[in-house]
């Protein structure tokens, strides 16, 4: 590990100033420290955003939604009564990820920023355009079981590994950020994670110096909440496929349904047109398969991950119809 | 009551669960008798699979903060040649490190930095630049290109043939001819491979978690051209061995060389990522199994041809065919083992080496044979039982495979089992036989009764977490009629009498018998001192005190019985699986293993051994594998990607140890327990998956993508 300086910010302003001058924010450190040990990330300075005032709570908004402080831990968020009662999708998604120990450390803001688990990204001896722009993509040469089938590019087929983000995408979350000048921005989670294109090293819409302060959720949509995660062992593994969904199905008809896939794309994969195609249709396999076709239009495998196309379809049907 | 048979807790258990137990890398200067601080090492690994180092730029590292030494092939002192390949003890071969500029596999150590702190060493290692000239690497295991390993083993062949296999198979009513593939696996023990070396004048002490300390000592002495009596190897506690610490590794050699040059102790541990290439792994194996069966369900012909990977410079043979040779009473049996020497890291022993994966292929093929002739898989195995090893012609000294199958079937509810669909899960059950050859290896022990009445037992045996310290304490306590707290067992030091070490299921009975014999010898000495009179304990202690303590030694070696008998532990594995009809996810709601392994010294540690093996079997069936990428690199190199089961993967699991006493192998009536638990466990699960889905997957592990195309269409 390379030497680095460490400081603690006591206000968002502090943190934003530090970040603007090149410090890397660190909260739980459950991802960043691993990457630093392998020298995949080599920041000169870290600024802890673990002790920012008032960002460790979940509150109800005037509109009937919730605001979640960026420093709320994954464990606290999943266990919060407001979330369990009104946004069980979010609770379930968080609890499907990592381990209890990691969830105790990881934060909401940090989870949104967690980086891909692509094997080649982690192998400093392999080519990776995300880690070292222009070096190529080792994942296209094989060993891509965990990689994307949609949303990737020539340059990068890495997957966003977050379970929480899948739920946030389905729930239409908004990410609130603030920079060193005090300017605040509200970024819809739909545009928070970027597709790789030719610049896979750019992963989010955050500008240098911006600090995530809160995530807000509108009132929960009508319907039953589902989070189904399919993986290579029963727990403590990243998703091969996950489905986050809220479905209002009555008397054999889909009144409304929304869903996003995790584990298949560089960001939570939600296609609103696919959801529209299900509305007011019979709740049967053909309806779901049609919606899945729309959602996964253009999907392709790279060898080891070919199976994900079939698995996504079957998992979506199983999630919505059983 | 502290004696044999009881499930007494581990002697060192509390220290381990409270973190007080010290493993090699934990040791501080005072604990190794050093007065100087210990320096830290860090290694750089190769990034090509085959070729030469053209240039090594170590300038930045040499000038980096705190750095004391950078070792590469350019400044390594002379070492012995690798080998000899066909050494008597494979783990005692010379293993030079940085011998020349050649690179033999991806992830081979090519440079070593020693610095005043761990952080300094790692930072400097990261600054080393290496340029290579790569040759065409051969890294793909191809069953067509296996070579006969016999010439690399001094002409000794592991092939076997009895009867006329080809003729018998050709005329069999039912013929199974199938190809199974088992994958690369890595040990992933929690304790990393690490060493601390310190010199006292021209005497070297290396602390390293070697399962066989004497072999590591001989190997290090050979490598460094030292007389053996100037090398001591110490392995007090080992945090998981599983065969992965049977060899010694580059860490020991590098620490020894650096500590001599710097005249200061040096410690070094490979990182978790480095463990996957810089140590040894279980080879992938390609198995062809053929089984011929009569109309009545009698097996007449079996063959098992295995092709495994070995390193380009090595001769290790995996893919054992012991099950084919000895499990069932066929009149015609032939087996072959071939190796492919590839530009990959060394393959070597891993938990039940050879049999763990050999039994996956054989016991699935046996299931296929049972189905082909319409027999119940339990009844089919019982029908084909044998009292005599059909390949050697020697009777088994003790063999209760049928009892294991029957007791297992009864406890598991085999007759009442229900397959079929339950909600979104497809339920199925499977069974497999387990066998592991039994071995006794020469071992000695020394026992000393101190004037204070404490019995101190010394031997160079090791405890890789299996419970050896505890069972040796029990054996000594029982033999001398002492309470356990009056016995202190000291292991893992080449200053103590030489034993088998731990491995191959031979450790407990070899070292246990040596301790038993030493205790008997001590009793005879005490009897002599009391002149055969019935002396009170007080009198004995007084006499021992006057003598300043009494010491005796005992030993065991395999005798004639191995020429007259076949010896093996047996078991039966049962599993129930639930396969998700939509996604192909497989869960294992129930596993039961019933084993007959001779006399059980400690039910608790023995059962743990069996359960651990069964869980690894589950892992092999469904979860665990590594792959070689297009560059020859092991693709999975951390515990996030190299999957082993987590607690949630293990549901209702039980292991039962049938009462049995082995009559000939050793005076304690024991047999090996460390490895039989994994054998057949994966096959039982694979057979259950077939029962549940009708899908026979012949490439392990059975991950959901392999099941998906065969699952029923969405309803």
CSV table of C-alpha atoms in Angstrom, one decimal, chain A residues 12-147:
chain,number,residue,atom,x,y,z
A,12,UNK,CA,-19.9,18.8,4.4
A,13,UNK,CA,-18.1,22.0,3.5
A,14,UNK,CA,-14.9,20.6,5.0
A,15,UNK,CA,-15.3,17.4,3.1
A,16,UNK,CA,-16.1,19.1,-0.2
A,17,UNK,CA,-13.1,21.4,0.1
A,18,UNK,CA,-10.8,18.5,0.8
A,19,UNK,CA,-12.3,16.6,-2.1
A,20,UNK,CA,-11.9,19.6,-4.4
A,21,UNK,CA,-8.3,19.7,-3.6
A,22,UNK,CA,-7.8,16.1,-4.5
A,23,UNK,CA,-8.6,14.1,-1.3
A,24,UNK,CA,-10.6,10.9,-1.8
A,25,UNK,CA,-13.6,10.7,0.5
A,26,UNK,CA,-13.8,7.5,2.6
A,27,UNK,CA,-16.7,6.4,4.7
A,28,UNK,CA,-16.9,2.7,5.7
A,29,UNK,CA,-13.9,1.9,3.5
A,30,UNK,CA,-15.3,-1.6,2.7
A,31,UNK,CA,-14.4,-1.2,-1.0
A,32,UNK,CA,-11.7,1.5,-1.1
A,33,UNK,CA,-9.4,-0.1,1.4
A,34,UNK,CA,-9.4,-3.3,-0.5
A,35,UNK,CA,-8.6,-1.5,-3.7
A,36,UNK,CA,-5.8,0.5,-2.0
A,37,UNK,CA,-4.2,-2.7,-0.7
A,38,UNK,CA,-3.9,-4.0,-4.2
A,39,UNK,CA,-2.8,-0.5,-5.4
A,40,UNK,CA,-5.7,-0.4,-7.8
A,41,UNK,CA,-6.5,2.9,-6.1
A,42,UNK,CA,-3.6,5.0,-4.9
A,43,UNK,CA,-4.9,8.2,-3.4
A,44,UNK,CA,-2.4,10.6,-1.8
A,45,UNK,CA,-5.0,11.8,0.7
A,46,UNK,CA,-8.1,10.4,2.3
A,47,UNK,CA,-10.8,12.5,4.0
A,48,UNK,CA,-13.1,10.7,6.3
A,49,UNK,CA,-16.8,11.6,5.7
A,50,UNK,CA,-17.9,9.3,8.5
A,51,UNK,CA,-18.5,12.0,11.1
A,52,UNK,CA,-20.5,14.6,9.1
A,53,UNK,CA,-23.3,16.0,11.2
A,54,UNK,CA,-26.9,15.1,10.6
A,55,UNK,CA,-26.2,12.7,7.8
A,56,UNK,CA,-26.7,9.6,9.8
A,57,UNK,CA,-30.4,9.6,10.0
A,58,UNK,CA,-33.5,8.6,8.0
A,59,UNK,CA,-36.4,11.2,8.0
A,60,UNK,CA,-39.8,11.5,6.5
A,61,UNK,CA,-40.3,14.2,3.8
A,62,UNK,CA,-43.2,16.5,3.4
A,63,UNK,CA,-44.2,14.7,0.2
A,64,UNK,CA,-44.5,11.4,2.1
A,65,UNK,CA,-41.2,10.0,1.0
A,66,UNK,CA,-37.9,9.6,3.0
A,67,UNK,CA,-34.5,11.2,3.0
A,68,UNK,CA,-31.6,9.0,3.9
A,69,UNK,CA,-28.4,10.5,5.1
A,70,UNK,CA,-25.3,9.4,3.1
A,71,UNK,CA,-23.6,8.2,6.3
A,72,UNK,CA,-26.5,5.8,7.3
A,73,UNK,CA,-24.9,2.4,7.4
A,74,UNK,CA,-26.3,-0.3,5.2
A,75,UNK,CA,-27.2,-2.3,8.3
A,76,UNK,CA,-29.1,0.6,9.9
A,77,UNK,CA,-30.9,1.4,6.7
A,78,UNK,CA,-32.0,-2.1,6.1
A,79,UNK,CA,-33.3,-2.4,9.7
A,80,UNK,CA,-35.0,1.1,9.8
A,81,UNK,CA,-38.7,0.7,10.5
A,82,UNK,CA,-39.6,3.3,7.8
A,83,UNK,CA,-37.7,1.4,5.2
A,84,UNK,CA,-38.8,-2.1,6.4
A,85,UNK,CA,-42.5,-1.0,6.4
A,86,UNK,CA,-42.7,1.2,3.3
A,87,UNK,CA,-39.7,0.2,1.1
A,88,UNK,CA,-39.1,-3.5,1.9
A,89,UNK,CA,-37.5,-3.8,-1.6
A,90,UNK,CA,-34.7,-1.6,-0.3
A,91,UNK,CA,-34.3,-3.6,2.9
A,92,UNK,CA,-34.2,-6.9,1.1
A,93,UNK,CA,-31.8,-5.7,-1.5
A,94,UNK,CA,-29.3,-4.4,1.1
A,95,UNK,CA,-29.6,-7.6,3.2
A,96,UNK,CA,-29.0,-9.7,0.1
A,97,UNK,CA,-25.5,-8.1,-0.2
A,98,UNK,CA,-22.2,-8.5,1.5
A,99,UNK,CA,-22.1,-9.8,5.1
A,100,UNK,CA,-23.4,-8.5,8.4
A,101,UNK,CA,-19.9,-7.2,9.3
A,102,UNK,CA,-19.5,-5.3,6.0
A,103,UNK,CA,-23.1,-3.9,6.2
A,104,UNK,CA,-22.2,-2.5,9.6
A,105,UNK,CA,-19.4,-0.5,8.1
A,106,UNK,CA,-20.6,0.3,4.6
A,107,UNK,CA,-22.7,3.5,4.1
A,108,UNK,CA,-25.5,4.5,1.8
A,109,UNK,CA,-23.3,7.0,-0.1
A,110,UNK,CA,-20.4,4.6,-0.2
A,111,UNK,CA,-22.5,1.8,-1.5
A,112,UNK,CA,-23.7,4.0,-4.4
A,113,UNK,CA,-20.0,4.5,-5.3
A,114,UNK,CA,-18.8,1.0,-5.0
A,115,UNK,CA,-16.7,-0.1,-7.9
A,116,UNK,CA,-17.0,-3.2,-10.1
A,117,UNK,CA,-15.8,-6.6,-9.0
A,118,UNK,CA,-14.7,-7.5,-12.5
A,119,UNK,CA,-11.9,-10.0,-12.1
A,120,UNK,CA,-9.7,-8.3,-14.7
A,121,UNK,CA,-10.2,-4.9,-13.0
A,122,UNK,CA,-8.8,-6.5,-9.8
A,123,UNK,CA,-5.8,-8.1,-11.6
A,124,UNK,CA,-3.1,-5.5,-11.9
A,125,UNK,CA,-1.3,-7.7,-14.4
A,126,UNK,CA,-4.2,-7.7,-16.8
A,127,UNK,CA,-5.6,-5.2,-19.3
A,128,UNK,CA,-8.4,-3.0,-18.0
A,129,UNK,CA,-9.6,0.2,-19.6
A,130,UNK,CA,-11.4,1.2,-16.4
A,131,UNK,CA,-8.2,0.9,-14.2
A,132,UNK,CA,-5.8,2.0,-16.9
A,133,UNK,CA,-7.5,3.8,-19.8
A,134,UNK,CA,-6.3,2.5,-23.2
A,135,UNK,CA,-4.8,-0.7,-21.9
A,136,UNK,CA,-7.6,-2.9,-23.3
A,137,UNK,CA,-10.3,-5.2,-21.8
A,138,UNK,CA,-9.1,-8.5,-20.4
A,139,UNK,CA,-12.6,-9.6,-19.7
A,140,UNK,CA,-13.4,-9.9,-23.4
A,141,UNK,CA,-10.7,-12.5,-23.7
A,142,UNK,CA,-12.6,-14.9,-21.3
A,143,UNK,CA,-13.2,-15.3,-17.6
A,144,UNK,CA,-16.3,-13.1,-17.9
A,145,UNK,CA,-18.8,-15.1,-16.0
A,146,UNK,CA,-19.6,-12.1,-13.8
A,147,UNK,CA,-19.6,-9.5,-16.6
